[in-house]
Amino acid sequence: MRIFIIGSGVVGTATGRGFIEAGHRVTFVDVSPQRVEDLTARGLDARARIDLATEEAAYIFLTLPTPNDGTRYDLTAFLEGTRAVGRALREADAVHTVVVRSTVTPGTTEGLVGPVLERESGLRQDEGFLLASNPEFLRAASAVADFRWPRMTVVGARNRRVRERLVELFTPFGGELRVFAEPMTAEFIKCAHNIFNATKISFWNEMHAVAQRAGLDLAEIAETVARSAEASFNPTYGIRGGAPYGGACLPKDTKAFLGFADTLDIDMPLLRAVVEVNDRLVGSPSAVPVPAALVPAAMTGPPRIEIPEQPTGDRVPARAAESPVR
């Protein structure tokens, strides 16, 4: 398969090298003369611009940087590369597939990339070129290995044939492959993936401050909770969006721990926000009800009796563990 990598930094180079090892013919494209020179010195096909005039149908991966400018993604380099691809498509004889691999705001592939390519190429999406999202999940320190042996690959495209072809392209690499019928879902997954990781780190940083003030060793606490908490050992626990947590334990324990932190003069803005988000959902008409049959049982072990927080009135069911939609 013919593949072009637009933007040959860490992600682009790892992506391209992985495809080369899988037997595909890859060309790296980058505006940096030094990077092109370095890649060429390593025996790779690297160029300063993309030329599709005589190329067979190819996959064109956008692996361009999207740094944050403080409030949103800076798409300067991303748009520059996208426009260059659009101009190259104008001279193309074949129908190429443009795949957005950069991390972008949900909706970017169809709301920005597609229109820019149409304007620059004079072609229509799904006729003159095809479009998809395939967000990367590479870690900087192990990007090449992460591409070769992925835990999961995510693909989003409206065109069924594009989805099928990308499945064929990525299946040999192994790992779980999830395919969605629109690019925006794939883009959202990447954002949620990183935000979830960031939230977990900040959660334990808050806990560290409290434990340190209380004279406790957070390491042994965190290592134990990582094995005892269902949110850690059950990957589908708590992912039912729109359903507040409830039951006898979570509401009282979150608020009580805030009070405990106050006695130590430690602010816990993240935990406070957790309580506030849940309180807004409790009793809200938009809250998703959880059927009693889906309420997870307590941890395995001897039977446990829980005394309800309130003897009367409505109780919010505990969050349910739900199987993934796809």
Short mmCIF file of C-alpha atoms in Angstrom, two decimals, residues 12-251:
data_model
loop_
_atom_site.label_atom_id
_atom_site.label_comp_id
_atom_site.label_asym_id
_atom_site.label_seq_id
_atom_site.Cartn_x
_atom_site.Cartn_y
_atom_site.Cartn_z
CA GLY A 12 4.80 10.76 12.07
CA THR A 13 8.15 8.99 12.13
CA ALA A 14 6.88 6.19 14.37
CA THR A 15 3.80 5.76 12.19
CA GLY A 16 5.79 5.68 8.98
CA ARG A 17 8.43 3.29 10.30
CA GLY A 18 5.72 0.94 11.49
CA PHE A 19 4.11 0.88 8.07
CA ILE A 20 7.47 0.32 6.38
CA GLU A 21 8.16 -2.69 8.59
CA ALA A 22 4.72 -4.02 7.63
CA GLY A 23 5.78 -3.93 3.97
CA HIS A 24 4.18 -0.68 2.79
CA ARG A 25 5.87 1.98 0.65
CA VAL A 26 6.09 5.14 2.71
CA THR A 27 7.09 8.72 1.94
CA PHE A 28 7.71 11.20 4.76
CA VAL A 29 6.85 14.86 4.11
CA ASP A 30 8.01 17.71 6.32
CA VAL A 31 8.62 21.45 5.95
CA SER A 32 11.80 21.24 8.04
CA PRO A 33 14.87 20.85 5.78
CA GLN A 34 16.84 19.44 8.71
CA ARG A 35 14.23 16.78 9.41
CA VAL A 36 14.07 15.79 5.74
CA GLU A 37 17.86 15.55 5.68
CA ASP A 38 17.93 13.43 8.85
CA LEU A 39 15.29 11.02 7.55
CA THR A 40 17.04 10.73 4.20
CA ALA A 41 20.33 9.99 5.95
CA ARG A 42 18.59 7.07 7.65
CA GLY A 43 17.66 5.62 4.28
CA LEU A 44 14.04 6.78 4.32
CA ASP A 45 12.14 8.47 1.48
CA ALA A 46 11.65 12.02 2.76
CA ARG A 47 10.58 15.12 0.87
CA ALA A 48 9.76 18.76 1.50
CA ARG A 49 6.44 18.62 -0.35
CA ILE A 50 3.84 16.08 -1.38
CA ASP A 51 3.34 15.32 -5.06
CA LEU A 52 0.41 13.10 -6.08
CA ALA A 53 0.49 13.71 -9.84
CA THR A 54 1.46 10.18 -10.80
CA GLU A 55 0.71 8.31 -7.59
CA GLU A 56 -1.57 5.32 -7.19
CA ALA A 57 -4.38 5.52 -4.61
CA ALA A 58 -2.70 6.19 -1.27
CA TYR A 59 -3.34 6.84 2.39
CA ILE A 60 -2.24 10.32 3.42
CA PHE A 61 -1.79 10.52 7.20
CA LEU A 62 -1.86 13.97 8.81
CA THR A 63 0.50 13.68 11.79
CA LEU A 64 1.03 17.39 12.26
CA PRO A 65 1.61 19.15 15.61
CA THR A 66 -1.40 20.72 17.34
CA PRO A 67 0.09 22.46 20.40
CA ASN A 68 -2.14 24.27 22.89
CA ASP A 69 -2.12 28.05 22.80
CA GLY A 70 -3.53 28.32 26.31
CA THR A 71 -7.21 27.73 25.60
CA ARG A 72 -7.39 25.69 22.42
CA TYR A 73 -5.32 23.82 19.84
CA ASP A 74 -3.02 25.93 17.69
CA LEU A 75 -3.81 24.63 14.20
CA THR A 76 -1.30 26.79 12.33
CA ALA A 77 0.97 23.93 11.23
CA PHE A 78 -1.95 21.54 10.94
CA LEU A 79 -3.81 23.82 8.52
CA GLU A 80 -0.66 24.54 6.54
CA GLY A 81 -0.12 20.83 6.01
CA THR A 82 -3.80 20.25 5.19
CA ARG A 83 -3.76 22.98 2.55
CA ALA A 84 -0.62 21.48 1.01
CA VAL A 85 -2.39 18.13 0.73
CA GLY A 86 -5.39 19.84 -0.85
CA ARG A 87 -3.21 21.47 -3.49
CA ALA A 88 -1.56 18.12 -4.22
CA LEU A 89 -4.97 16.47 -4.59
CA ARG A 90 -5.78 18.95 -7.35
CA GLU A 91 -3.08 17.30 -9.49
CA ALA A 92 -3.94 13.72 -8.51
CA ASP A 93 -5.24 11.10 -10.91
CA ALA A 94 -6.33 8.60 -8.24
CA VAL A 95 -8.76 8.93 -5.33
CA HIS A 96 -6.70 9.21 -2.15
CA THR A 97 -7.73 8.77 1.48
CA VAL A 98 -6.76 11.52 3.93
CA VAL A 99 -6.53 10.24 7.50
CA VAL A 100 -6.35 12.69 10.42
CA ARG A 101 -4.03 11.20 13.04
CA SER A 102 -3.22 14.41 14.89
CA THR A 103 -5.04 15.15 18.15
CA VAL A 104 -7.75 17.70 17.33
CA THR A 105 -10.99 19.09 18.71
CA PRO A 106 -13.95 16.76 18.05
CA GLY A 107 -15.50 17.74 14.73
CA THR A 108 -12.27 18.92 13.10
CA THR A 109 -11.98 16.18 10.47
CA GLU A 110 -15.36 16.85 8.90
CA GLY A 111 -15.84 20.47 9.97
CA LEU A 112 -12.43 21.82 8.99
CA VAL A 113 -10.21 19.33 7.16
CA GLY A 114 -12.87 18.26 4.66
CA PRO A 115 -13.86 21.81 3.64
CA VAL A 116 -10.21 22.93 3.41
CA LEU A 117 -9.35 19.98 1.17
CA GLU A 118 -12.37 20.66 -1.04
CA ARG A 119 -11.47 24.34 -1.38
CA GLU A 120 -7.78 23.74 -2.13
CA SER A 121 -8.31 20.77 -4.46
CA GLY A 122 -11.50 21.75 -6.24
CA LEU A 123 -12.71 18.20 -5.54
CA ARG A 124 -15.66 16.90 -3.57
CA GLN A 125 -15.30 14.65 -0.55
CA ASP A 126 -16.26 11.01 -1.23
CA GLU A 127 -15.81 11.65 -4.95
CA GLY A 128 -12.39 13.21 -5.45
CA PHE A 129 -10.93 12.16 -2.09
CA LEU A 130 -11.91 10.17 1.02
CA LEU A 131 -11.67 11.18 4.66
CA ALA A 132 -11.18 9.42 8.00
CA SER A 133 -9.97 9.88 11.57
CA ASN A 134 -7.41 7.58 13.19
CA PRO A 135 -6.15 9.25 16.38
CA GLU A 136 -2.76 8.20 17.69
CA PHE A 137 -2.22 6.75 21.16
CA LEU A 138 1.57 6.82 21.15
CA ARG A 139 3.77 7.67 24.11
CA ALA A 140 6.79 9.82 23.32
CA ALA A 141 9.27 7.48 25.03
CA SER A 142 8.00 4.36 23.25
CA ALA A 143 6.27 5.67 20.13
CA VAL A 144 7.72 3.13 17.69
CA ALA A 145 6.90 0.15 19.91
CA ASP A 146 3.42 1.53 20.64
CA PHE A 147 2.67 1.67 16.92
CA ARG A 148 4.05 -1.79 16.23
CA TRP A 149 2.12 -3.41 19.08
CA PRO A 150 -0.92 -1.22 19.82
CA ARG A 151 -3.30 -1.95 22.67
CA MET A 152 -6.08 -0.38 20.65
CA THR A 153 -6.58 1.25 17.26
CA VAL A 154 -9.53 3.59 16.67
CA VAL A 155 -10.94 4.42 13.24
CA GLY A 156 -13.80 6.75 12.36
CA ALA A 157 -15.16 7.33 8.83
CA ARG A 158 -18.58 7.80 7.28
CA ASN A 159 -17.65 5.95 4.11
CA ARG A 160 -18.11 2.21 4.69
CA ARG A 161 -15.44 1.23 2.18
CA VAL A 162 -12.92 3.53 3.88
CA ARG A 163 -13.64 1.84 7.20
CA GLU A 164 -13.15 -1.59 5.66
CA ARG A 165 -9.86 -0.61 4.03
CA LEU A 166 -8.48 0.90 7.22
CA VAL A 167 -9.41 -2.26 9.09
CA GLU A 168 -7.42 -4.24 6.51
CA LEU A 169 -4.49 -1.84 6.92
CA PHE A 170 -4.35 -2.01 10.73
CA THR A 171 -5.42 -5.59 11.45
CA PRO A 172 -1.91 -7.06 10.97
CA PHE A 173 -0.61 -4.92 13.85
CA GLY A 174 -2.86 -6.71 16.34
CA GLY A 175 -4.50 -5.20 19.40
CA GLU A 176 -8.15 -4.26 19.77
CA LEU A 177 -9.61 -2.46 16.75
CA ARG A 178 -12.64 -0.21 17.23
CA VAL A 179 -14.41 1.24 14.20
CA PHE A 180 -16.98 4.04 14.23
CA ALA A 181 -19.29 5.43 11.58
CA GLU A 182 -18.22 9.05 12.01
CA PRO A 183 -14.82 10.72 12.55
CA MET A 184 -16.04 12.85 15.45
CA THR A 185 -16.46 9.83 17.72
CA ALA A 186 -12.84 8.82 17.10
CA GLU A 187 -11.66 12.38 17.80
CA PHE A 188 -13.72 12.52 21.01
CA ILE A 189 -12.26 9.20 22.18
CA LYS A 190 -8.71 10.56 21.91
CA CYS A 191 -9.57 13.67 23.90
CA ALA A 192 -11.43 11.69 26.59
CA HIS A 193 -8.52 9.21 26.74
CA ASN A 194 -6.00 11.92 27.61
CA ILE A 195 -8.34 13.84 29.91
CA PHE A 196 -9.13 10.67 31.87
CA ASN A 197 -5.41 10.07 32.39
CA ALA A 198 -4.87 13.67 33.48
CA THR A 199 -7.81 13.51 35.90
CA LYS A 200 -6.49 10.37 37.56
CA ILE A 201 -3.08 11.96 38.06
CA SER A 202 -4.62 15.09 39.58
CA PHE A 203 -6.85 12.97 41.83
CA TRP A 204 -3.83 11.26 43.36
CA ASN A 205 -1.97 14.54 43.62
CA GLU A 206 -4.83 15.87 45.76
CA MET A 207 -4.75 12.70 47.84
CA HIS A 208 -0.99 13.08 48.19
CA ALA A 209 -1.40 16.52 49.74
CA VAL A 210 -3.89 15.20 52.30
CA ALA A 211 -1.89 12.06 53.11
CA GLN A 212 1.31 14.06 53.50
CA ARG A 213 -0.36 16.49 55.90
CA ALA A 214 -1.77 13.54 57.87
CA GLY A 215 1.67 11.90 58.05
CA LEU A 216 0.71 8.91 55.90
CA ASP A 217 2.52 7.09 53.08
CA LEU A 218 0.49 7.68 49.91
CA ALA A 219 2.41 5.02 47.95
CA GLU A 220 1.05 2.09 49.96
CA ILE A 221 -2.40 3.67 50.03
CA ALA A 222 -2.53 4.24 46.28
CA GLU A 223 -1.16 0.79 45.45
CA THR A 224 -3.87 -0.80 47.59
CA VAL A 225 -6.71 1.31 46.21
CA ALA A 226 -5.55 0.57 42.67
CA ARG A 227 -6.40 -3.07 43.41
CA SER A 228 -9.41 -2.65 45.70
CA ALA A 229 -11.49 0.03 43.94
CA GLU A 230 -13.88 -1.24 41.28
CA ALA A 231 -13.14 1.86 39.22
CA SER A 232 -9.60 0.51 38.91
CA PHE A 233 -10.09 -3.21 38.28
CA ASN A 234 -13.33 -2.98 36.26
CA PRO A 235 -12.75 -0.92 33.08
CA THR A 236 -16.50 -0.44 32.45
CA TYR A 237 -17.33 0.74 35.99
CA GLY A 238 -18.80 4.23 36.10
CA ILE A 239 -18.87 4.89 32.35
CA ARG A 240 -22.66 5.24 32.11
CA GLY A 241 -22.75 8.96 31.31
CA GLY A 242 -25.54 11.05 32.80
CA ALA A 243 -26.12 8.78 35.82
CA PRO A 244 -25.08 10.19 39.22
CA TYR A 245 -23.45 7.99 41.82
CA GLY A 246 -25.59 7.12 44.81
CA GLY A 247 -26.16 4.44 47.40
CA ALA A 248 -25.10 4.50 51.02
CA CYS A 249 -21.37 5.07 50.61
CA LEU A 250 -20.24 7.32 47.79
CA PRO A 251 -22.32 10.46 48.57
#
